[in-house]
Short mmCIF file of C-alpha atoms and ligand atoms in Angstrom, two decimals:
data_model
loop_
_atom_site.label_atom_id
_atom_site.label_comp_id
_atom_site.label_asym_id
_atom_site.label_seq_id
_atom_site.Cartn_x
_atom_site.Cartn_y
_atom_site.Cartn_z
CA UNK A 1 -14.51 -15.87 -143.70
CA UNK A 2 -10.94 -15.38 -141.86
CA UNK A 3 -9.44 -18.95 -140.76
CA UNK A 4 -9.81 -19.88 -137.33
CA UNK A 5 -7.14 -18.57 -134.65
CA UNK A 6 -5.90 -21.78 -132.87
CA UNK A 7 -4.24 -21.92 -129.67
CA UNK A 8 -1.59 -24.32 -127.76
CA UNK A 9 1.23 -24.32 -125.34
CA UNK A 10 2.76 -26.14 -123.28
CA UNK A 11 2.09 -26.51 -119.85
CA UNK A 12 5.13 -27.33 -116.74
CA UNK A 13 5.97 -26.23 -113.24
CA UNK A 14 7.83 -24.16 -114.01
CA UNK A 15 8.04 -23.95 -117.45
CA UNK A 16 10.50 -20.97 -118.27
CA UNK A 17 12.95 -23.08 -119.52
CA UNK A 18 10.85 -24.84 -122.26
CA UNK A 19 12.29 -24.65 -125.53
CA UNK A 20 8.90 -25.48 -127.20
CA UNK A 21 7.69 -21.97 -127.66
CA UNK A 22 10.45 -21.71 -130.18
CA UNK A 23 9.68 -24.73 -132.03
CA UNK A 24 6.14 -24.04 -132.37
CA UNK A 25 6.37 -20.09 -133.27
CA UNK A 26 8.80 -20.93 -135.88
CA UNK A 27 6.64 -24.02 -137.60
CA UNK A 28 3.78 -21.07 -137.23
CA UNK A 29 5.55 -18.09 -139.08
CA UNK A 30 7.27 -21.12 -141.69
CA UNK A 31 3.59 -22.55 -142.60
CA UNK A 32 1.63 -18.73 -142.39
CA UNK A 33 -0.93 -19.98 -139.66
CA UNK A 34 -2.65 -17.96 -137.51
CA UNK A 35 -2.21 -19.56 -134.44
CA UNK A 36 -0.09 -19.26 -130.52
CA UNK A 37 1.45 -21.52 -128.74
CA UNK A 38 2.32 -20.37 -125.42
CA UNK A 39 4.08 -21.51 -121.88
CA UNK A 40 2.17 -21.94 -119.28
CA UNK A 41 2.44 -22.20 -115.89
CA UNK A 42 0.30 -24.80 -113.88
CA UNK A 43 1.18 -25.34 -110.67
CA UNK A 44 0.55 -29.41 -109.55
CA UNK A 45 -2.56 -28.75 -107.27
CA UNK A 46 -4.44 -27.09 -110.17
CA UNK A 47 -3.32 -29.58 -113.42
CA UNK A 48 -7.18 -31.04 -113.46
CA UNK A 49 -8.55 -27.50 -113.82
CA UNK A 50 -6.44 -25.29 -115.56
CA UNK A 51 -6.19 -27.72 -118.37
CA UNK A 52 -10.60 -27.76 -118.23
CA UNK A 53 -10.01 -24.15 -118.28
CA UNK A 54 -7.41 -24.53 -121.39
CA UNK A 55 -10.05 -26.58 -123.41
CA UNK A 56 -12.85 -24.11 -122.29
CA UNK A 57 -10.88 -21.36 -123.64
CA UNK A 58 -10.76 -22.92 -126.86
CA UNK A 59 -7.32 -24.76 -127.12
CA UNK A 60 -6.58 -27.16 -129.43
CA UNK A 61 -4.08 -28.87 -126.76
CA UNK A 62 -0.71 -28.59 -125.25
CA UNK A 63 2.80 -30.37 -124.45
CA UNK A 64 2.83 -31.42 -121.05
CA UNK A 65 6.14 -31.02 -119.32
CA UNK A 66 7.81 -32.16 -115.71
CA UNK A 67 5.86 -32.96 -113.23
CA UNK A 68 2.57 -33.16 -115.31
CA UNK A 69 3.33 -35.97 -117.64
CA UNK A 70 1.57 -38.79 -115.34
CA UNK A 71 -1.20 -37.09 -114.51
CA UNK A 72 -1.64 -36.09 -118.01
CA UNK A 73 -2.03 -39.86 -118.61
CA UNK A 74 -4.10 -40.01 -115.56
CA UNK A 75 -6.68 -37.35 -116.73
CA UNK A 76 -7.02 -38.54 -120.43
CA UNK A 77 -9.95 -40.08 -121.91
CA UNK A 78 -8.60 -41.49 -125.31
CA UNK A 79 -5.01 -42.85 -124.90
CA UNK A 80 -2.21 -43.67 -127.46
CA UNK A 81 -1.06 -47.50 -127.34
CA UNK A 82 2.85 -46.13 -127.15
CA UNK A 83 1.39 -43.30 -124.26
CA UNK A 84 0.28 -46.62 -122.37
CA UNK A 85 3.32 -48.37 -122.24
CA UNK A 86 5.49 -45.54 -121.65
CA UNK A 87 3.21 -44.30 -118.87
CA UNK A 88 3.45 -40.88 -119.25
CA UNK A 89 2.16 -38.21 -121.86
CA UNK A 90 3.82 -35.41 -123.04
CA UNK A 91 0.99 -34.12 -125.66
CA UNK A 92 -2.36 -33.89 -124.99
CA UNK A 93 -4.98 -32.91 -128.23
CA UNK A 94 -8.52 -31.93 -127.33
CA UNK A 95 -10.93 -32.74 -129.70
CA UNK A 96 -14.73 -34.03 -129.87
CA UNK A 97 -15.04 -33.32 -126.74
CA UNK A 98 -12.23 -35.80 -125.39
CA UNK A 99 -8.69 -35.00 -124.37
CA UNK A 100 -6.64 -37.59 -125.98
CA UNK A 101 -3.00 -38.24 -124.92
CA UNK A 102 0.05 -39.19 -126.61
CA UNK A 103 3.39 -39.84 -126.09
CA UNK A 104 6.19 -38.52 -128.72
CA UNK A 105 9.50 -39.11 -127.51
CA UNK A 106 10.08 -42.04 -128.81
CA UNK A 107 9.28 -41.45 -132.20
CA UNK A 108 11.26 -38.24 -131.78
CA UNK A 109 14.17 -40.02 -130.88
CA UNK A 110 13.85 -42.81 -133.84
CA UNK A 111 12.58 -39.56 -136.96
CA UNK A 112 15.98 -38.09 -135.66
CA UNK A 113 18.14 -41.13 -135.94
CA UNK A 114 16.46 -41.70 -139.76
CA UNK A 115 17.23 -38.22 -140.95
CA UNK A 116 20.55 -37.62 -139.90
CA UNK A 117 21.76 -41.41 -139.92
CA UNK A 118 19.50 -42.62 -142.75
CA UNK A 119 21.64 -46.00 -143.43
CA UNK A 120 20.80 -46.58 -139.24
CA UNK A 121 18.43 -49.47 -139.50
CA UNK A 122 17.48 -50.67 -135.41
CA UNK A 123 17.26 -54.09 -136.57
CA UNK A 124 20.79 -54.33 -137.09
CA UNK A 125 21.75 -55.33 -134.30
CA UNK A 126 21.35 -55.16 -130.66
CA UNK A 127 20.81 -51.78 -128.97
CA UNK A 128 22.56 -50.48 -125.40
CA UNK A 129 20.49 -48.10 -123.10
CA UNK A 130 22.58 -46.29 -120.53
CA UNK A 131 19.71 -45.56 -117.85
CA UNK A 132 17.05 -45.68 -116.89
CA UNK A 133 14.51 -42.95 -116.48
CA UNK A 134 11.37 -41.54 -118.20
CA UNK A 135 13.69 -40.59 -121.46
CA UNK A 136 15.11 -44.57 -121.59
CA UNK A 137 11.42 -45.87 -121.21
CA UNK A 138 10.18 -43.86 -124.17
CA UNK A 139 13.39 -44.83 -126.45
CA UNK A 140 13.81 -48.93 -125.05
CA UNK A 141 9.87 -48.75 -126.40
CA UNK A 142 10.34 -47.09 -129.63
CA UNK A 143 13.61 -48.98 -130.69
CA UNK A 144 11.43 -52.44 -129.69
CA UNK A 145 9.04 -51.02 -132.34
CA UNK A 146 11.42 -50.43 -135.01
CA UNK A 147 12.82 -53.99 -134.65
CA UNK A 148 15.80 -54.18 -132.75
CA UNK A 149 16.28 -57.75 -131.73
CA UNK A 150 17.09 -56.91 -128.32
CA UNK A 151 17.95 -54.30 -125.75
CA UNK A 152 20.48 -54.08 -123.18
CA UNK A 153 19.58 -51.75 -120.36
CA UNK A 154 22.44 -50.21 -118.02
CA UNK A 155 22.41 -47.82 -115.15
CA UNK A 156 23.53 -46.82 -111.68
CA UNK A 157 20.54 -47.94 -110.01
CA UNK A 158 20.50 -51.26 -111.05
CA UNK A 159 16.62 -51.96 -109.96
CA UNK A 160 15.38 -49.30 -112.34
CA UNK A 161 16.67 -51.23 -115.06
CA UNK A 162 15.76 -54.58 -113.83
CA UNK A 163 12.40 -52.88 -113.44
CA UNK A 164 12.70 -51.57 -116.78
CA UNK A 165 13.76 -54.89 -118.58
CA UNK A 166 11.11 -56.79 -116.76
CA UNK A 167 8.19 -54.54 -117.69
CA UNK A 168 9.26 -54.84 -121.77
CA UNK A 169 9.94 -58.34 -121.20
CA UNK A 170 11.66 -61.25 -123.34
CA UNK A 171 14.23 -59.34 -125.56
CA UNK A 172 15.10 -56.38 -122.56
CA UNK A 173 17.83 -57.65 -120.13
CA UNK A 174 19.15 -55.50 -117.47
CA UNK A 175 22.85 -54.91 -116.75
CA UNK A 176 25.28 -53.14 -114.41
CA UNK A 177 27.37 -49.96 -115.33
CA UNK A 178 30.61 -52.18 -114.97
CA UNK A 179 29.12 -54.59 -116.96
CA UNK A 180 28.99 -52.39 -119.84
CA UNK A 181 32.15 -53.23 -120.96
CA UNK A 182 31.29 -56.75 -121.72
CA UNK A 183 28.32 -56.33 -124.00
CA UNK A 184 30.32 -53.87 -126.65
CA UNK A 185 30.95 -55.58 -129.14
CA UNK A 186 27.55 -57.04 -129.43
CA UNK A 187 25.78 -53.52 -129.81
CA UNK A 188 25.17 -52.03 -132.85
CA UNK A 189 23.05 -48.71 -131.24
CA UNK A 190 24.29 -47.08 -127.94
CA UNK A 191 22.36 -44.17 -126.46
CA UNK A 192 22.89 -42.40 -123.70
CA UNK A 193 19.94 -41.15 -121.91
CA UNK A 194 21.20 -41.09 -118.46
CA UNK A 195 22.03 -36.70 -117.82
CA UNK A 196 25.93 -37.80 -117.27
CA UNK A 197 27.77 -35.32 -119.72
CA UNK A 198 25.18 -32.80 -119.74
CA UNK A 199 26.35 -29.31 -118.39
CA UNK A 200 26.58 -28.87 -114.83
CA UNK A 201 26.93 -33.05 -114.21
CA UNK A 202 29.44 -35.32 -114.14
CA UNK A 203 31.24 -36.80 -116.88
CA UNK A 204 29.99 -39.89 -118.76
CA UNK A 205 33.29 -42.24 -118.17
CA UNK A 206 32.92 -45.14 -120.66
CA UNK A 207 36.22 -46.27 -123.21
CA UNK A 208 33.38 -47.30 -126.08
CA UNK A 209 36.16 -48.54 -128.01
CA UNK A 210 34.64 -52.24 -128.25
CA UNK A 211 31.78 -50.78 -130.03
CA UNK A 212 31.80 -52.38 -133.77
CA UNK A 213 33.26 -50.43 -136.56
CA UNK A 214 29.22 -50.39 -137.86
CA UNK A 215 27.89 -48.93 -134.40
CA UNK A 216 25.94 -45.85 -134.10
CA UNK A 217 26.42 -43.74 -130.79
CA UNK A 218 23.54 -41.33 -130.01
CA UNK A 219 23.55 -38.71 -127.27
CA UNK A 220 19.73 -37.50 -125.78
CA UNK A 221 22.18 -34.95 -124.10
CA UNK A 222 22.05 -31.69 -125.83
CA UNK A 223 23.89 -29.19 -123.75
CA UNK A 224 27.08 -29.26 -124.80
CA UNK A 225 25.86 -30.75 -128.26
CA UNK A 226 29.11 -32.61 -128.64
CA UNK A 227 29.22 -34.56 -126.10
CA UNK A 228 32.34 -35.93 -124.86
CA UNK A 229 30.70 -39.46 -125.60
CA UNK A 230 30.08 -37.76 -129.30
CA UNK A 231 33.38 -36.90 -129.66
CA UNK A 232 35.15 -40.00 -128.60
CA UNK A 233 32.41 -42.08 -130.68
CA UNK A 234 33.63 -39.92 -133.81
CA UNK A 235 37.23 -40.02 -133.28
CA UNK A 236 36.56 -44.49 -133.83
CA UNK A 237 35.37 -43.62 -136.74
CA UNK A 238 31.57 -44.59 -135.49
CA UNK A 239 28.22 -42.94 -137.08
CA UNK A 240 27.36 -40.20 -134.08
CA UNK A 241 23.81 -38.68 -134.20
CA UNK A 242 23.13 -35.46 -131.36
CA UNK A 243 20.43 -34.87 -129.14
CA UNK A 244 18.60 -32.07 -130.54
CA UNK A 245 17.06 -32.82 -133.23
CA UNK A 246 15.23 -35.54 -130.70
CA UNK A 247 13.37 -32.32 -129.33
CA UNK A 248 12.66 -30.86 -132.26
CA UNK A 249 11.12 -34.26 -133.72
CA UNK A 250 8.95 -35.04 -130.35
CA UNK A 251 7.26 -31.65 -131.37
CA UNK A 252 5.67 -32.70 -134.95
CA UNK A 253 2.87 -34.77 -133.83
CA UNK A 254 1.76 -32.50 -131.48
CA UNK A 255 1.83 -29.22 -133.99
CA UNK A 256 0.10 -31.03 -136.85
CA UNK A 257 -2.59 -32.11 -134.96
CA UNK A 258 -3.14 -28.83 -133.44
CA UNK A 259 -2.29 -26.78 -136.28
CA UNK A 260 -2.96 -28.98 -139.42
CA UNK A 261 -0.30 -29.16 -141.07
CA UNK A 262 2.92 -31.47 -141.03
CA UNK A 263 6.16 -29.61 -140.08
CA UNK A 264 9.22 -30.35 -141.25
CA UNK A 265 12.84 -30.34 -138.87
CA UNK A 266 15.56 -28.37 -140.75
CA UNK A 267 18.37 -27.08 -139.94
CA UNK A 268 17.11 -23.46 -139.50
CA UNK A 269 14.96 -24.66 -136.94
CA UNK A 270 17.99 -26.25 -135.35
CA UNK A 271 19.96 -23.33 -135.36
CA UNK A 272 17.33 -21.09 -134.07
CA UNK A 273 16.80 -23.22 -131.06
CA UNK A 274 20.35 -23.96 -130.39
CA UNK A 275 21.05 -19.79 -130.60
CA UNK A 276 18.15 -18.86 -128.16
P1 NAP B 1 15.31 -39.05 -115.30
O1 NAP B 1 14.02 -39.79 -115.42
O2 NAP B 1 15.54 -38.19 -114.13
O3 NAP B 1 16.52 -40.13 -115.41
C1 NAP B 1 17.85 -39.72 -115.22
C2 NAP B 1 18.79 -40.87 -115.56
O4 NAP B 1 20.14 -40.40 -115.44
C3 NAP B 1 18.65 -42.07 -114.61
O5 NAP B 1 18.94 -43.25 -115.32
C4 NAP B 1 19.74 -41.77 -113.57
O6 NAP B 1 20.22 -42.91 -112.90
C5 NAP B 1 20.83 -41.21 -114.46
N1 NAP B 1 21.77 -40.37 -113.70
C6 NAP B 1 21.53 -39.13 -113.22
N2 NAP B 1 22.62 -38.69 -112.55
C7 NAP B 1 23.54 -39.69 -112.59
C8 NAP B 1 24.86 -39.86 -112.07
N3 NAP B 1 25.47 -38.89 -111.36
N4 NAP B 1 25.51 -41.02 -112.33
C9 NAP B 1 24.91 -42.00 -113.06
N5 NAP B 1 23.67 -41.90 -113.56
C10 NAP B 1 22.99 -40.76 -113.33
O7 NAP B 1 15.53 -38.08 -116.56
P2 NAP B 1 15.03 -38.29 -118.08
O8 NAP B 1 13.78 -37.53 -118.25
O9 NAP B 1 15.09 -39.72 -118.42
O10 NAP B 1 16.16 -37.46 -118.87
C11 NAP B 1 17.49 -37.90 -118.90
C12 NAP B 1 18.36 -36.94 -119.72
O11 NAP B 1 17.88 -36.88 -121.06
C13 NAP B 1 18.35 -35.49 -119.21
O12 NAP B 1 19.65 -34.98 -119.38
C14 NAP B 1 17.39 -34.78 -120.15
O13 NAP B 1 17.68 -33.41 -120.30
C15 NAP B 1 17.65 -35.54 -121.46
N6 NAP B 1 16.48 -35.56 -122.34
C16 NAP B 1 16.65 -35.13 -123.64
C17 NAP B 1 15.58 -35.16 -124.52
C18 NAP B 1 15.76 -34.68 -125.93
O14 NAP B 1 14.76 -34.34 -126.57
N7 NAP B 1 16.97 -34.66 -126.46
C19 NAP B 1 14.33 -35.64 -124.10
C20 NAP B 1 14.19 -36.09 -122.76
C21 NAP B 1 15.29 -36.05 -121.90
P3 NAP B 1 19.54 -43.42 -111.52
O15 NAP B 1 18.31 -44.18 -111.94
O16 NAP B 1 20.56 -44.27 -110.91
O17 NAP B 1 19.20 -42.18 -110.73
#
């Protein structure tokens, strides 16, 4: 008997920009399953039902991209512990009968600072989180996970942080963007997950010269890939980790428990995504 054809995709409004396709058809060809993973479009009236459609066409599951990632939450029956505290899922596995949501951007993040910074250990030292949307929830968790003592959360609106920092409690305190310059030489992992620096917005305007000799920099910000935070981090001499792999990583969960089988981030796949 021929092995079973399994579906995915990933589901946004819109979705032509997802990246994910790429990810996914590559892991496919790599591993020889037979398999899809597709976008698809779902407008935000119809997220209930066209994913009860998905599972009654026989999907296995699907990414969920902006603005489904709440309601993805919302509409699961089985949900991870680190989907819960982020509040928001971006993969979603049907099986027995449930739809079961996760959350993988955090442990994206954290498998891409391990590969390509493998003597980065979170526990270190403290970390510094420049903003505070969906992306800094996901990482302030994950890096709480791994150990770091504490974490220092700046941004422009200073009530996200605050409540950011007050939602992760004792060892989150929230800061202003001109206060950044006093916690420095304290931190020992500084990510950027705020979009300053990305193509099309402003510049990220920080001297990160403070920083300790031992600091890592880190850049969620793909587009450029060397950002101008990257470059300035490299040029101290500092251990500087990009952005993409961080999409690439988010993706494993997802395809192995679709697919079956554990993928593995090299730099092939890297390339190919950065090229399309
Ligand atoms: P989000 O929820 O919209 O948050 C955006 C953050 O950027 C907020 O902290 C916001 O500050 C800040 N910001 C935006 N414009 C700003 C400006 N002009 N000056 C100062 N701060 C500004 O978005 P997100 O989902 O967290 O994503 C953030 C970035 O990460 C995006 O560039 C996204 O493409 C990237 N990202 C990358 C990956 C990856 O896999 N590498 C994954 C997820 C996201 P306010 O709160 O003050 O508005």
């Amino acid at each position: 008997m021929g092995e079973t054809f399994k579906k995915a995709g990933v589901v946004g409004w819109p979705i032509e920009q997802s990246k994910s396709p790429i990810i996914h058809g590559h892991w496919l060809e790599q591993n020889g399953i037979s398999g899809s993973y597709e976008k698809i479009a779902i407008e935000p009236a119809n997220f209930e039902k066209d994913i009860q459609s998905l599972i009654a066409d026989g999907y296995r599951g699907c990414n969920v991209t902006i603005p489904h990632k709440e309601a993805a939450l919302a509409m699961a029956d089985v949900v991870s512990d680190r989907a819960k505290a982020i509040g928001a899922s971006n993969t979603l596995v049907f099986k027995d009968d449930k739809i079961h949501a996760d959350n993988t951007d955090g442990v994206g993040f954290i498998s891409n600072l391990k590969q390509l910074a493998p003597k980065w250990d979170a526990k270190l030292g403290p970390a510094l989180v420049l903003g505070a949307g969906g992306a800094a929830r996901a990482i302030i968790y994950s890096l709480l996970q791994e150990g770091a003592p504490s974490v220092v959360i700046a941004n422009r609106t200073q009530a996200k942080a605050q409540t950011l920092a007050d939602f992760f409690g004792d060892h989150v305190t929230a800061i202003t963007m001109d206060d950044v310059g006093n916690v420095l030489a304290d931190t020992q992992t500084l990510v950027n997950t705020t979009s300053l620096g990305m193509v099309g917005q402003p510049d990220l305007v920080l001297d990160i010269s403070a920083l300790p000799k031992t600091a890592l920099v880190t850049d969620i910000v793909y587009n450029p890939l060397e950002t101008d935070l990257l470059k300035q981090a490299k040029s101290l001499g500092l251990m500087t980790v990009d952005g993409i792999g961080m999409l690439l990583h988010q993706a494993v969960p997802g395809f192995e428990a679709w697919f079956g089988t554990r993928p593995t981030v090299d730099d092939v796949l890297r390339e190919k995504v950065l090229s399309a």
